[in-house]
Short mmCIF file of N, CA and C in Angstrom, two decimals:
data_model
loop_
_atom_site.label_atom_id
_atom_site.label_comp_id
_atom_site.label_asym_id
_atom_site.label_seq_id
_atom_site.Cartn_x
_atom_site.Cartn_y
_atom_site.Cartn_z
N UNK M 32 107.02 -64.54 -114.73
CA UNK M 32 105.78 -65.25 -114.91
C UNK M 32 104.80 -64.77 -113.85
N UNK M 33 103.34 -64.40 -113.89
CA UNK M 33 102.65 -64.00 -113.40
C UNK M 33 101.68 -65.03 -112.49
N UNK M 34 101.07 -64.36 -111.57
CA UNK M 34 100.00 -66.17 -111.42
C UNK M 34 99.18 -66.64 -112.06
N UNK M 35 98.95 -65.73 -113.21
CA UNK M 35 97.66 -66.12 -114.23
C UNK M 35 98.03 -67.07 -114.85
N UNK M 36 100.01 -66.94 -115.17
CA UNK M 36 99.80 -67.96 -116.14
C UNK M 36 100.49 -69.03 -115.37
N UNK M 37 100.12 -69.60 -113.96
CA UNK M 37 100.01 -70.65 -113.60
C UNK M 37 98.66 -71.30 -113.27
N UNK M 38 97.50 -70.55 -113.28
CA UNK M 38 96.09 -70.79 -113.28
C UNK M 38 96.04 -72.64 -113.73
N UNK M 39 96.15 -72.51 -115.25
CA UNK M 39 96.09 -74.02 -116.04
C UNK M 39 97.24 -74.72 -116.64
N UNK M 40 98.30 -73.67 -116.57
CA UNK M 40 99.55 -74.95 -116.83
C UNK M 40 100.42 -74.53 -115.86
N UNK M 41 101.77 -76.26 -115.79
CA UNK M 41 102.69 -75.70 -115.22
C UNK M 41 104.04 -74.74 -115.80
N UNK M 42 104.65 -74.10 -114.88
CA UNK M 42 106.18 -73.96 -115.09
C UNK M 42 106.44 -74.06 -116.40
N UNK M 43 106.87 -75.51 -116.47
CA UNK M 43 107.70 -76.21 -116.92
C UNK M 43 106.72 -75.80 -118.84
N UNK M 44 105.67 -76.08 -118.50
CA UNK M 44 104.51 -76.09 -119.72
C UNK M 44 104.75 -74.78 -120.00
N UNK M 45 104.88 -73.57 -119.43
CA UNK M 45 104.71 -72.43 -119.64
C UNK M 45 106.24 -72.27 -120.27
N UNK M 46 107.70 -72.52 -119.89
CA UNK M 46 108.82 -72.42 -120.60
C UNK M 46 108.88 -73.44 -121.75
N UNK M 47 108.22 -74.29 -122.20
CA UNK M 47 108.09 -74.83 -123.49
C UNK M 47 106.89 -74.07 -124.29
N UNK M 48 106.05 -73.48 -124.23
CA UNK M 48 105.22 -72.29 -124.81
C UNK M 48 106.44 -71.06 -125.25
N UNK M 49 107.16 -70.75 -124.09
CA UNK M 49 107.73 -69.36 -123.82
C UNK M 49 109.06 -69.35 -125.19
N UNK M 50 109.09 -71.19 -124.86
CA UNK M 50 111.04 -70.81 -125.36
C UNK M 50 111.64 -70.45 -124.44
N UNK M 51 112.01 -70.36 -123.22
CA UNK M 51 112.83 -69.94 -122.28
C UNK M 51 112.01 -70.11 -121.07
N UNK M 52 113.37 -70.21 -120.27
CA UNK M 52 112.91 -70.11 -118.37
C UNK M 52 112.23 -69.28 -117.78
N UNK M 53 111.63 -69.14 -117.26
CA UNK M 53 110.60 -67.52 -116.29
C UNK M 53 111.36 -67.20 -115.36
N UNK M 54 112.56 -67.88 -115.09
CA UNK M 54 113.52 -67.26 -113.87
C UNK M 54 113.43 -65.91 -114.27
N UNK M 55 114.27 -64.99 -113.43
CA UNK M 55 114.77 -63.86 -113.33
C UNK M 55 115.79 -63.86 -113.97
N UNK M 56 116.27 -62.70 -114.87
CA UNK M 56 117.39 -63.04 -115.67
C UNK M 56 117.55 -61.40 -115.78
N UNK M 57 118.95 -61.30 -116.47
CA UNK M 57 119.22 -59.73 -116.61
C UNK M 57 120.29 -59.49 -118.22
N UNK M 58 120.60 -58.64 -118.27
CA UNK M 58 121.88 -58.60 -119.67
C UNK M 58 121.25 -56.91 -119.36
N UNK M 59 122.83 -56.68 -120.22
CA UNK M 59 122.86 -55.23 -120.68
C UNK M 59 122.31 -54.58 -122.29
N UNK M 60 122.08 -53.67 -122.46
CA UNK M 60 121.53 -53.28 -123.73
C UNK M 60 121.66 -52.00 -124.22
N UNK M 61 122.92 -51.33 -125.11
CA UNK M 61 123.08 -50.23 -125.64
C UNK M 61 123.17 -49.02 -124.31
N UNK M 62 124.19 -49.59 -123.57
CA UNK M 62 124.06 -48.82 -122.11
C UNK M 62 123.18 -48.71 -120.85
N UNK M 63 122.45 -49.56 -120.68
CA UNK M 63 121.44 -49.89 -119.93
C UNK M 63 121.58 -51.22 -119.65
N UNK M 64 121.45 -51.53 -118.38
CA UNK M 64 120.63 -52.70 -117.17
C UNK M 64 119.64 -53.18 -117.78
N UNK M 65 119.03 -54.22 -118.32
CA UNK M 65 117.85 -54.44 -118.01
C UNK M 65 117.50 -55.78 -117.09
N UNK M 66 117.04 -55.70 -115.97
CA UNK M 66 116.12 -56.91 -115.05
C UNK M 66 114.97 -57.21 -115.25
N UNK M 67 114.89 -58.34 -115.22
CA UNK M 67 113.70 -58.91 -115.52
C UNK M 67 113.70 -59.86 -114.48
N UNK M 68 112.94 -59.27 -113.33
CA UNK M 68 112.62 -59.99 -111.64
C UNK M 68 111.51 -60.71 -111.97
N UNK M 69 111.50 -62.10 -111.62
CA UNK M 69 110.49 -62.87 -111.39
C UNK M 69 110.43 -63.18 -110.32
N UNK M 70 109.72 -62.45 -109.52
CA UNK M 70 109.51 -63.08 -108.36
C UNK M 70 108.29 -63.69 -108.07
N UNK M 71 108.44 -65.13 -106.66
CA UNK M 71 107.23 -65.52 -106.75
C UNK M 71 105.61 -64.48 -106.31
N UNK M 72 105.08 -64.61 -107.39
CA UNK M 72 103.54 -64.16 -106.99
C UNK M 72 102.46 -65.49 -106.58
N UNK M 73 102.39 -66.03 -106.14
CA UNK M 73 101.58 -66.58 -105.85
C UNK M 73 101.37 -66.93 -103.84
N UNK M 74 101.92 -66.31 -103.84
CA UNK M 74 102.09 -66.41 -102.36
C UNK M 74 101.49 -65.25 -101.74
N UNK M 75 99.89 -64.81 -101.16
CA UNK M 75 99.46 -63.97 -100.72
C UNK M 75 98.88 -63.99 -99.13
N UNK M 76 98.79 -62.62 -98.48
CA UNK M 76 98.44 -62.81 -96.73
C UNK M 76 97.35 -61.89 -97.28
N UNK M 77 96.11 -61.34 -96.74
CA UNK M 77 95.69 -60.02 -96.41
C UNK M 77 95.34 -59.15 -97.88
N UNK M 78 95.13 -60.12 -98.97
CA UNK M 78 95.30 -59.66 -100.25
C UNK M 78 96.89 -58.61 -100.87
N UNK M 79 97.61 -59.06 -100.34
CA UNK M 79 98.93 -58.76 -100.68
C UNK M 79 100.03 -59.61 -101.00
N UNK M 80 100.96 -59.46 -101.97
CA UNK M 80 101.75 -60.36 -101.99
C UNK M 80 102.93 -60.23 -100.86
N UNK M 81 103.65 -61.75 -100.32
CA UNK M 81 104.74 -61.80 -99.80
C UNK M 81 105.67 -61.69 -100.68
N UNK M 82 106.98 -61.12 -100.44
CA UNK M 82 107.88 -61.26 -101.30
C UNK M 82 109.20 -62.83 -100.50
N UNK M 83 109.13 -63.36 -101.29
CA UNK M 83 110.49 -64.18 -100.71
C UNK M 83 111.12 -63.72 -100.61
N UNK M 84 112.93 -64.38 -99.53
CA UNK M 84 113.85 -63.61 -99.53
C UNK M 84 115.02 -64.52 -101.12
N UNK M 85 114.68 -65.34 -101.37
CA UNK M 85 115.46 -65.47 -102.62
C UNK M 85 115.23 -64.69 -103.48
N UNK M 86 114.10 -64.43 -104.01
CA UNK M 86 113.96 -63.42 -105.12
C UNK M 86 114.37 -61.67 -104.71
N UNK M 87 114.48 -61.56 -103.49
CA UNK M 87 114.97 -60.39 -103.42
C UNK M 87 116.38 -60.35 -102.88
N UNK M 88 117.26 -61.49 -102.67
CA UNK M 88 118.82 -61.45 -102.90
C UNK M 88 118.89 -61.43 -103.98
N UNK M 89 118.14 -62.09 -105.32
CA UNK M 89 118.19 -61.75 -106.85
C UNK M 89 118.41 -60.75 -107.58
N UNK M 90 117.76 -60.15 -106.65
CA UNK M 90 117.48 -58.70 -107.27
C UNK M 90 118.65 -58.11 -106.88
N UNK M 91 118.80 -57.94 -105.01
CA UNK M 91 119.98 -57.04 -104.47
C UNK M 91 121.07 -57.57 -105.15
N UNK M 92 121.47 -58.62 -105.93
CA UNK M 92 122.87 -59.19 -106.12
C UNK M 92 122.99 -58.22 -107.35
N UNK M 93 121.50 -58.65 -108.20
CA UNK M 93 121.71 -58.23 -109.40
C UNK M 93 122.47 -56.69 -109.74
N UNK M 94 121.51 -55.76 -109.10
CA UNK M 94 121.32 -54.54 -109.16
C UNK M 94 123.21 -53.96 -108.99
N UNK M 95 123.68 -54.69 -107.23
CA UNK M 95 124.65 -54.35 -106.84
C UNK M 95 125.70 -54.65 -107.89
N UNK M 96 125.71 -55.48 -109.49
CA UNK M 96 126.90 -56.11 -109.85
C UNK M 96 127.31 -55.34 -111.41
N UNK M 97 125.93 -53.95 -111.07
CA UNK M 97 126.63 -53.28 -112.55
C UNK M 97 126.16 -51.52 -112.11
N UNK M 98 126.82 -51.01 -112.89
CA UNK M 98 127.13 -49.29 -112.98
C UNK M 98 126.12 -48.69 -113.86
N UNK M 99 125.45 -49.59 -114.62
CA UNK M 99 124.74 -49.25 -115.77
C UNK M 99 123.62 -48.74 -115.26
N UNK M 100 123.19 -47.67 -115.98
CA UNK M 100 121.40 -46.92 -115.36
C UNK M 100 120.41 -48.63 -115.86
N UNK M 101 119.73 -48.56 -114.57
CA UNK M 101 119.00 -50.14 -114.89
C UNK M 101 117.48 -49.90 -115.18
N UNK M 102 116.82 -50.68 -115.40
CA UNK M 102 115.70 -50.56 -115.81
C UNK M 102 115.21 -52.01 -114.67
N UNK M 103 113.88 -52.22 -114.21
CA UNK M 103 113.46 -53.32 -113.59
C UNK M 103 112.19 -53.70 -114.17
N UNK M 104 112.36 -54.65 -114.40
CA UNK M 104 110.61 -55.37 -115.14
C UNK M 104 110.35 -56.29 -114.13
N UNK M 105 108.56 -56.28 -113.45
CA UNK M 105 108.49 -57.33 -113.08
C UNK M 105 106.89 -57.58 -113.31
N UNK M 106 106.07 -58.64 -112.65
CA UNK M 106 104.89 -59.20 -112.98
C UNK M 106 104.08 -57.79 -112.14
N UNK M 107 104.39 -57.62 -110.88
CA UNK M 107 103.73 -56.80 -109.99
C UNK M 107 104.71 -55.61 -109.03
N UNK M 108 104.08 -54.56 -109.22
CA UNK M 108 104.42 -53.32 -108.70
C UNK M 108 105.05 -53.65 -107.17
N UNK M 109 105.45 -52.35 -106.72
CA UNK M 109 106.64 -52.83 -105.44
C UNK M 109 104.41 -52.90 -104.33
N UNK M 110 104.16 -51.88 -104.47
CA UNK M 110 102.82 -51.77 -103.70
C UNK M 110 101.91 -52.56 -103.80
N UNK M 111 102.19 -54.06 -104.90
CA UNK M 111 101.24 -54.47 -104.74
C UNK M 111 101.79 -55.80 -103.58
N UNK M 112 102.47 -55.46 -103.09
CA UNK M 112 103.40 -56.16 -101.91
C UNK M 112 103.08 -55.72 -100.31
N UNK M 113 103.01 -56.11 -99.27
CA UNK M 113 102.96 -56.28 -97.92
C UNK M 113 103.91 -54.73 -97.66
N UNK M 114 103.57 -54.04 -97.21
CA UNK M 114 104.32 -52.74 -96.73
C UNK M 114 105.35 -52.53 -96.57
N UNK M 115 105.94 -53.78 -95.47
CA UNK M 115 107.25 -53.73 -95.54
C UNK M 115 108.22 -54.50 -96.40
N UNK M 116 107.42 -55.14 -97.41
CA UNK M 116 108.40 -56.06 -98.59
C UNK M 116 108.22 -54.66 -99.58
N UNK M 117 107.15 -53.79 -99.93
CA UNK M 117 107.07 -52.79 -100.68
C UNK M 117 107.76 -52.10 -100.41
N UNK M 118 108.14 -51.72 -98.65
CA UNK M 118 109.43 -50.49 -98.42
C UNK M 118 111.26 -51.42 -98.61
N UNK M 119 110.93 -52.19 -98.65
CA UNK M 119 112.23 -52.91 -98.74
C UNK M 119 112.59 -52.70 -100.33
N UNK M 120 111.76 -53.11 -101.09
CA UNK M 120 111.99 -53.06 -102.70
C UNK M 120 112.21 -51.69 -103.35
N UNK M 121 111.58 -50.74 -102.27
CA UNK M 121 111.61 -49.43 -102.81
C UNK M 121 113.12 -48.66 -102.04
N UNK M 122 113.80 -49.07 -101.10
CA UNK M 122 114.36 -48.86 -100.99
C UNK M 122 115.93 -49.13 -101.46
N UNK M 123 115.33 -50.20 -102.07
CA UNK M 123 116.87 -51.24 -102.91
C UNK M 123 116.75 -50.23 -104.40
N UNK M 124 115.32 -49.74 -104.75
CA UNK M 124 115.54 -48.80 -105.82
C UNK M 124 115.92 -47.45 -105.85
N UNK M 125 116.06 -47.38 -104.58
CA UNK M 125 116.96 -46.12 -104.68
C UNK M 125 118.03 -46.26 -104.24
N UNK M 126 118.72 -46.65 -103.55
CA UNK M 126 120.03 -47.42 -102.98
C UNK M 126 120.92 -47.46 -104.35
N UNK M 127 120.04 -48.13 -105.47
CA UNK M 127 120.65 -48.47 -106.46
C UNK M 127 120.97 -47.19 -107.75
N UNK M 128 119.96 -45.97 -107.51
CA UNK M 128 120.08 -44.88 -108.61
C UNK M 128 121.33 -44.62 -108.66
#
């Protein structure tokens, strides 16, 4: 879930629209990983986002718990993150190739 679409509704409003949770969630697909990181965006310093550290044990757990070539989906790019949450994320993506 992005911050736009917390602008005018909540959460909760947005997973009864959606049909499903905006958590982070993952499954496999015809040999492939796919993640789907939600992490929080709404939390900015300096026009950058912070990354939490829950959403990025999410990720490291995720990534670490399969062999499969993965794919990562998320709302916002690793750069549109604080430098060192951007070198942290970029480094869990290669850690993980």
């Amino acid at each position: 879930m992005g911050n736009n679409d917390l602008r005018n509704i909540s959460a909760l409003d947005n997973h009864i629209l959606l049909g499903f949770a905006p958590e982070s969630n993952s499954f496999d697909l015809n040999g492939f990983h796919l993640a789907l990181w939600n992490p929080d965006v709404t939390n900015y310093r300096d026009g950058k986002l912070i990354l939490d550290a829950e959403s990025l044990e999410w990720l490291v757990c995720d990534l670490a718990a399969t062999d499969l070539p993965t794919l990562v989906f998320s709302h916002a790019p690793p750069n549109a993150y604080r430098d060192e949450d951007c070198a942290r994320i970029t480094a869990l993506m290669k850690e993980s190739d």
